[in-house]
Amino acid sequence: MKCLIIDDEPLALAQLEGYIDRIPFLTRTASCQNAIQASEVLAHSQVDLIFADINMPDMNGVDFIRSLVHPPMVIFTTAYTEYAIEGFRLNAIDYLTKPFGFAECLKAAEKARKIYEMNHNSPKEEEEGQTLFVKSEYKMVRIEKEKILYIEGMSEYVCIYLEDRPKPVITLNSLQKLSSLLPSHFMRVHRSYIVNLKKIREISRFRILFGKDVYIPISENYREQFMEYIHSQGLL
C-alpha cells in the first residue's frame, strides 16, 4: 500500500518514516510537514493510506481529511486524546497517541492492510495469491503458501519446508526473491531463514522450535523486529 505521512514535528516525522520503512507491505510515497504540502502530493499521486498528525498549524489533520472529496484510509497520530472521537467520526482506521512505538504502528497498519485486501482482492485473485510454483527436480511444483513452515537458504538454493510433506522442496532461488512473493506474516529471522509466523508454536532462548528437532535461530540483526511482532500480537 502507498502511504503519505503528515506531521509538523521533524522528530516525529522521522520516527514514523523509520517505522513505515520497516513494514514490508507499506511504501512511503511522501512525507509532509503541513496540509498544504500534502494537498500538492495528492494532486499528482494516488495513496492508499495517510498517517496524519492532528494538531498542526494552518489546517489541522481532521479538517484536512474532511476537506478531501475521496479521502483514502487514515490513521491519526497525535498527543491530544480529545480529538479521538472526531477522528473516528471520519472512519479513521486507528488513532495512535504519541509517543507510540513500532508495535503499535504495525498493529494499526495491519488493520489498514486487511481492509485494503478486502476491498481490492477478487475471489480469483485471492485464490491465485495463495499458491506459488517453483521448479524442483525438472518439474514445476505447486506450493500452498499457508502450508509453508519455514524456508532455509543454502547458497544458490532454498529448501521449502511444508507441513504436509516429509521432505523439503528444493529449488534454485533466493530468500530475497521468495520473500517478495509471500504474505506479510512471513518474516526473515536470520540471513538463512524465513518463517511463517502463524505456524510458530514455541520460542526458546531466541530459537523457534518446529517439531522435536528443528531449531530456527533468531539472529541479532532480526531480533528486534521479531520481538516487536511478538509484542504486537499480545504474546508477551
Tab-separated table of C-alpha atoms in Angstrom:
chain	number	residue	atom	x	y	z
A	1	MET	CA	0.000	0.000	0.000
A	2	LYS	CA	1.173	3.500	-0.817
A	3	CYS	CA	1.125	5.834	2.159
A	4	LEU	CA	1.601	9.519	2.961
A	5	ILE	CA	2.848	10.974	6.268
A	6	ILE	CA	1.849	14.407	7.576
A	7	ASP	CA	3.447	15.762	10.751
A	8	ASP	CA	4.814	19.223	11.544
A	9	GLU	CA	7.296	17.894	14.108
A	10	PRO	CA	10.563	16.824	12.379
A	11	LEU	CA	11.487	14.245	15.031
A	12	ALA	CA	8.043	12.648	14.998
A	13	LEU	CA	8.091	12.655	11.202
A	14	ALA	CA	11.490	10.951	11.088
A	15	GLN	CA	10.436	8.333	13.633
A	16	LEU	CA	7.287	7.460	11.693
A	17	GLU	CA	9.282	7.277	8.455
A	18	GLY	CA	11.539	4.718	10.117
A	19	TYR	CA	8.574	2.654	11.281
A	20	ILE	CA	6.902	2.653	7.865
A	21	ASP	CA	10.117	1.752	6.055
A	22	ARG	CA	10.288	-1.388	8.203
A	23	ILE	CA	6.757	-2.552	7.350
A	24	PRO	CA	7.037	-4.689	4.194
A	25	PHE	CA	3.531	-4.057	2.833
A	26	LEU	CA	3.810	-0.240	3.040
A	27	THR	CA	5.535	2.042	0.532
A	28	ARG	CA	6.133	5.645	1.578
A	29	THR	CA	5.081	7.990	-1.230
A	30	ALA	CA	5.958	11.237	0.543
A	31	SER	CA	6.441	12.932	3.907
A	32	CYS	CA	4.897	16.361	4.514
A	33	GLN	CA	5.041	18.889	7.326
A	34	ASN	CA	1.675	20.503	6.691
A	35	ALA	CA	-1.641	20.080	4.903
A	36	ILE	CA	-0.625	22.325	2.010
A	37	GLN	CA	2.310	20.086	1.090
A	38	ALA	CA	0.073	17.038	1.438
A	39	SER	CA	-2.507	18.553	-0.915
A	40	GLU	CA	0.192	19.064	-3.541
A	41	VAL	CA	1.251	15.415	-3.250
A	42	LEU	CA	-2.329	14.152	-3.531
A	43	ALA	CA	-2.881	16.319	-6.610
A	44	HIS	CA	-0.488	14.164	-8.650
A	45	SER	CA	-0.107	10.936	-6.631
A	46	GLN	CA	-2.562	8.299	-5.522
A	47	VAL	CA	-2.140	6.973	-1.985
A	48	ASP	CA	-3.994	4.262	-0.098
A	49	LEU	CA	-3.270	5.350	3.461
A	50	ILE	CA	-2.468	8.613	5.259
A	51	PHE	CA	-0.749	8.898	8.624
A	52	ALA	CA	-1.947	12.351	9.724
A	53	ASP	CA	-0.959	14.365	12.755
A	54	ILE	CA	-3.928	16.336	14.092
A	55	ASN	CA	-2.513	19.376	15.862
A	56	MET	CA	-0.805	21.279	13.008
A	57	PRO	CA	-0.637	24.964	12.032
A	58	ASP	CA	-2.872	26.464	9.321
A	59	MET	CA	-5.098	23.365	8.986
A	60	ASN	CA	-5.276	20.502	11.450
A	61	GLY	CA	-5.320	16.887	10.364
A	62	VAL	CA	-9.032	16.350	10.997
A	63	ASP	CA	-10.026	19.363	8.889
A	64	PHE	CA	-7.640	18.305	6.143
A	65	ILE	CA	-9.088	14.802	5.874
A	66	ARG	CA	-12.609	16.254	5.998
A	67	SER	CA	-11.731	18.547	3.076
A	68	LEU	CA	-10.849	15.655	0.745
A	69	VAL	CA	-13.536	14.621	-1.725
A	70	HIS	CA	-12.400	10.993	-1.822
A	71	PRO	CA	-10.167	10.514	1.225
A	72	PRO	CA	-8.015	7.384	1.466
A	73	MET	CA	-7.793	5.383	4.671
A	74	VAL	CA	-6.361	7.399	7.540
A	75	ILE	CA	-4.545	6.695	10.785
A	76	PHE	CA	-4.397	9.743	13.041
A	77	THR	CA	-1.328	10.405	15.194
A	78	THR	CA	-1.413	12.981	17.979
A	79	ALA	CA	-0.519	13.732	21.567
A	80	TYR	CA	-4.001	15.116	22.222
A	81	THR	CA	-6.564	12.435	23.075
A	82	GLU	CA	-9.519	14.833	22.953
A	83	TYR	CA	-9.515	14.549	19.153
A	84	ALA	CA	-10.138	10.801	19.175
A	85	ILE	CA	-13.944	10.935	18.860
A	86	GLU	CA	-13.768	13.391	15.970
A	87	GLY	CA	-11.177	11.215	14.278
A	88	PHE	CA	-13.334	8.105	14.423
A	89	ARG	CA	-16.289	10.056	13.044
A	90	LEU	CA	-14.211	10.307	9.876
A	91	ASN	CA	-13.919	6.496	9.814
A	92	ALA	CA	-10.269	6.547	10.828
A	93	ILE	CA	-8.634	3.120	10.800
A	94	ASP	CA	-6.891	3.830	14.096
A	95	TYR	CA	-5.777	6.596	16.437
A	96	LEU	CA	-2.186	6.462	17.694
A	97	THR	CA	-1.394	8.529	20.770
A	98	LYS	CA	2.134	9.951	20.889
A	99	PRO	CA	4.586	8.723	21.865
A	100	PHE	CA	3.889	5.335	20.278
A	101	GLY	CA	6.244	2.503	19.361
A	102	PHE	CA	6.749	0.334	16.306
A	103	ALA	CA	4.475	-2.416	17.638
A	104	GLU	CA	1.511	-0.029	17.873
A	105	CYS	CA	2.225	1.362	14.424
A	106	LEU	CA	2.456	-2.141	12.940
A	107	LYS	CA	-0.830	-3.171	14.559
A	108	ALA	CA	-2.618	-0.126	13.105
A	109	ALA	CA	-1.063	-0.746	9.678
A	110	GLU	CA	-2.251	-4.373	9.800
A	111	LYS	CA	-5.815	-3.135	10.286
A	112	ALA	CA	-5.469	-0.966	7.188
A	113	ARG	CA	-3.946	-3.835	5.200
A	114	LYS	CA	-6.874	-6.139	5.967
A	115	ILE	CA	-9.381	-3.520	4.820
A	116	TYR	CA	-7.321	-2.811	1.698
A	117	GLU	CA	-7.180	-6.501	0.785
A	118	MET	CA	-10.924	-6.939	1.332
A	119	ASN	CA	-11.619	-4.002	-0.985
A	120	HIS	CA	-9.125	-4.879	-3.729
A	121	ASN	CA	-8.818	-8.652	-3.962
A	122	SER	CA	-11.356	-10.521	-6.029
A	123	PRO	CA	-12.012	-14.209	-5.145
A	124	LYS	CA	-9.914	-15.301	-8.135
A	125	GLU	CA	-7.005	-13.060	-7.130
A	126	GLU	CA	-7.183	-14.356	-3.565
A	127	GLU	CA	-7.067	-17.959	-4.775
A	128	GLU	CA	-4.124	-17.270	-7.093
A	129	GLY	CA	-2.306	-15.376	-4.355
A	130	GLN	CA	-2.474	-18.366	-2.037
A	131	THR	CA	-0.107	-20.510	-4.117
A	132	LEU	CA	3.198	-20.300	-5.945
A	133	PHE	CA	5.008	-22.528	-8.429
A	134	VAL	CA	8.671	-23.445	-8.079
A	135	LYS	CA	10.899	-25.598	-10.247
A	136	SER	CA	12.249	-28.635	-8.426
A	137	GLU	CA	13.905	-31.740	-9.898
A	138	TYR	CA	12.981	-30.882	-13.503
A	139	LYS	CA	9.305	-30.291	-12.718
A	140	MET	CA	7.076	-27.462	-11.517
A	141	VAL	CA	5.710	-27.916	-8.009
A	142	ARG	CA	2.679	-26.031	-6.761
A	143	ILE	CA	3.005	-24.894	-3.154
A	144	GLU	CA	0.255	-23.588	-0.906
A	145	LYS	CA	1.786	-20.653	0.938
A	146	GLU	CA	-0.120	-21.275	4.150
A	147	LYS	CA	1.356	-24.774	4.399
A	148	ILE	CA	4.907	-23.417	4.474
A	149	LEU	CA	6.517	-23.776	7.899
A	150	TYR	CA	9.845	-22.159	7.096
A	151	ILE	CA	12.314	-21.642	4.260
A	152	GLU	CA	16.049	-22.210	4.526
A	153	GLY	CA	18.558	-20.570	2.215
A	154	MET	CA	21.512	-22.698	1.111
A	155	SER	CA	23.881	-20.857	-1.221
A	156	GLU	CA	22.024	-20.583	-4.559
A	157	TYR	CA	19.216	-22.885	-3.470
A	158	VAL	CA	16.383	-22.719	-0.951
A	159	CYS	CA	14.658	-25.532	0.920
A	160	ILE	CA	10.937	-25.002	1.465
A	161	TYR	CA	9.633	-26.999	4.426
A	162	LEU	CA	5.912	-27.767	4.340
A	163	GLU	CA	3.589	-29.132	6.984
A	164	ASP	CA	2.175	-31.778	4.629
A	165	ARG	CA	5.448	-33.051	3.092
A	166	PRO	CA	8.053	-35.179	4.880
A	167	LYS	CA	10.880	-33.721	2.787
A	168	PRO	CA	11.549	-30.126	1.730
A	169	VAL	CA	11.033	-28.829	-1.792
A	170	ILE	CA	14.457	-27.737	-3.069
A	171	THR	CA	14.590	-25.092	-5.773
A	172	LEU	CA	17.104	-22.750	-7.390
A	173	ASN	CA	16.047	-19.434	-5.892
A	174	SER	CA	16.888	-16.819	-3.268
A	175	LEU	CA	15.322	-15.923	0.054
A	176	GLN	CA	15.026	-12.310	-1.034
A	177	LYS	CA	13.006	-13.164	-4.134
A	178	LEU	CA	10.740	-15.604	-2.288
A	179	SER	CA	10.151	-13.064	0.473
A	180	SER	CA	8.639	-10.651	-2.059
A	181	LEU	CA	6.098	-13.340	-3.072
A	182	LEU	CA	4.943	-14.199	0.443
A	183	PRO	CA	2.290	-12.557	2.662
A	184	SER	CA	3.245	-10.187	5.453
A	185	HIS	CA	3.101	-12.896	8.143
A	186	PHE	CA	6.287	-14.446	6.733
A	187	MET	CA	9.348	-12.879	8.336
A	188	ARG	CA	13.097	-13.081	7.841
A	189	VAL	CA	14.559	-14.042	11.232
A	190	HIS	CA	18.060	-14.955	10.085
A	191	ARG	CA	20.121	-14.468	6.936
A	192	SER	CA	19.340	-18.108	6.149
A	193	TYR	CA	15.724	-18.428	7.313
A	194	ILE	CA	12.216	-17.126	6.658
A	195	VAL	CA	9.472	-18.397	8.971
A	196	ASN	CA	5.692	-18.470	8.787
A	197	LEU	CA	4.766	-16.510	11.917
A	198	LYS	CA	1.363	-18.190	12.063
A	199	LYS	CA	2.974	-21.613	12.453
A	200	ILE	CA	5.149	-20.747	15.453
A	201	ARG	CA	4.226	-22.822	18.487
A	202	GLU	CA	7.237	-22.397	20.743
A	203	ILE	CA	10.151	-19.993	21.215
A	204	SER	CA	13.078	-20.793	23.482
A	205	ARG	CA	16.266	-18.772	24.005
A	206	PHE	CA	15.843	-16.867	20.745
A	207	ARG	CA	15.202	-20.039	18.806
A	208	ILE	CA	11.953	-21.023	17.091
A	209	LEU	CA	11.028	-24.664	17.503
A	210	PHE	CA	9.388	-26.600	14.673
A	211	GLY	CA	8.790	-30.192	15.669
A	212	LYS	CA	11.096	-32.023	18.059
A	213	ASP	CA	14.471	-31.471	16.470
A	214	VAL	CA	14.228	-28.315	14.347
A	215	TYR	CA	15.558	-25.112	15.912
A	216	ILE	CA	15.485	-21.923	13.829
A	217	PRO	CA	17.856	-19.288	15.242
A	218	ILE	CA	16.733	-15.660	15.537
A	219	SER	CA	19.813	-13.639	14.686
A	220	GLU	CA	20.658	-10.371	16.395
A	221	ASN	CA	20.045	-8.361	13.198
A	222	TYR	CA	16.403	-9.507	13.042
A	223	ARG	CA	15.715	-9.973	16.753
A	224	GLU	CA	14.252	-6.524	17.460
A	225	GLN	CA	11.778	-6.723	14.575
A	226	PHE	CA	10.738	-10.242	15.558
A	227	MET	CA	10.195	-9.382	19.215
A	228	GLU	CA	8.201	-6.283	18.284
A	229	TYR	CA	5.915	-8.508	16.234
A	230	ILE	CA	5.500	-10.877	19.170
A	231	HIS	CA	4.639	-7.951	21.451
A	232	SER	CA	2.182	-6.550	18.891
A	233	GLN	CA	0.286	-9.835	18.935
A	234	GLY	CA	-0.001	-9.741	22.706
A	235	LEU	CA	2.106	-12.875	23.053
A	236	LEU	CA	4.435	-11.361	25.644
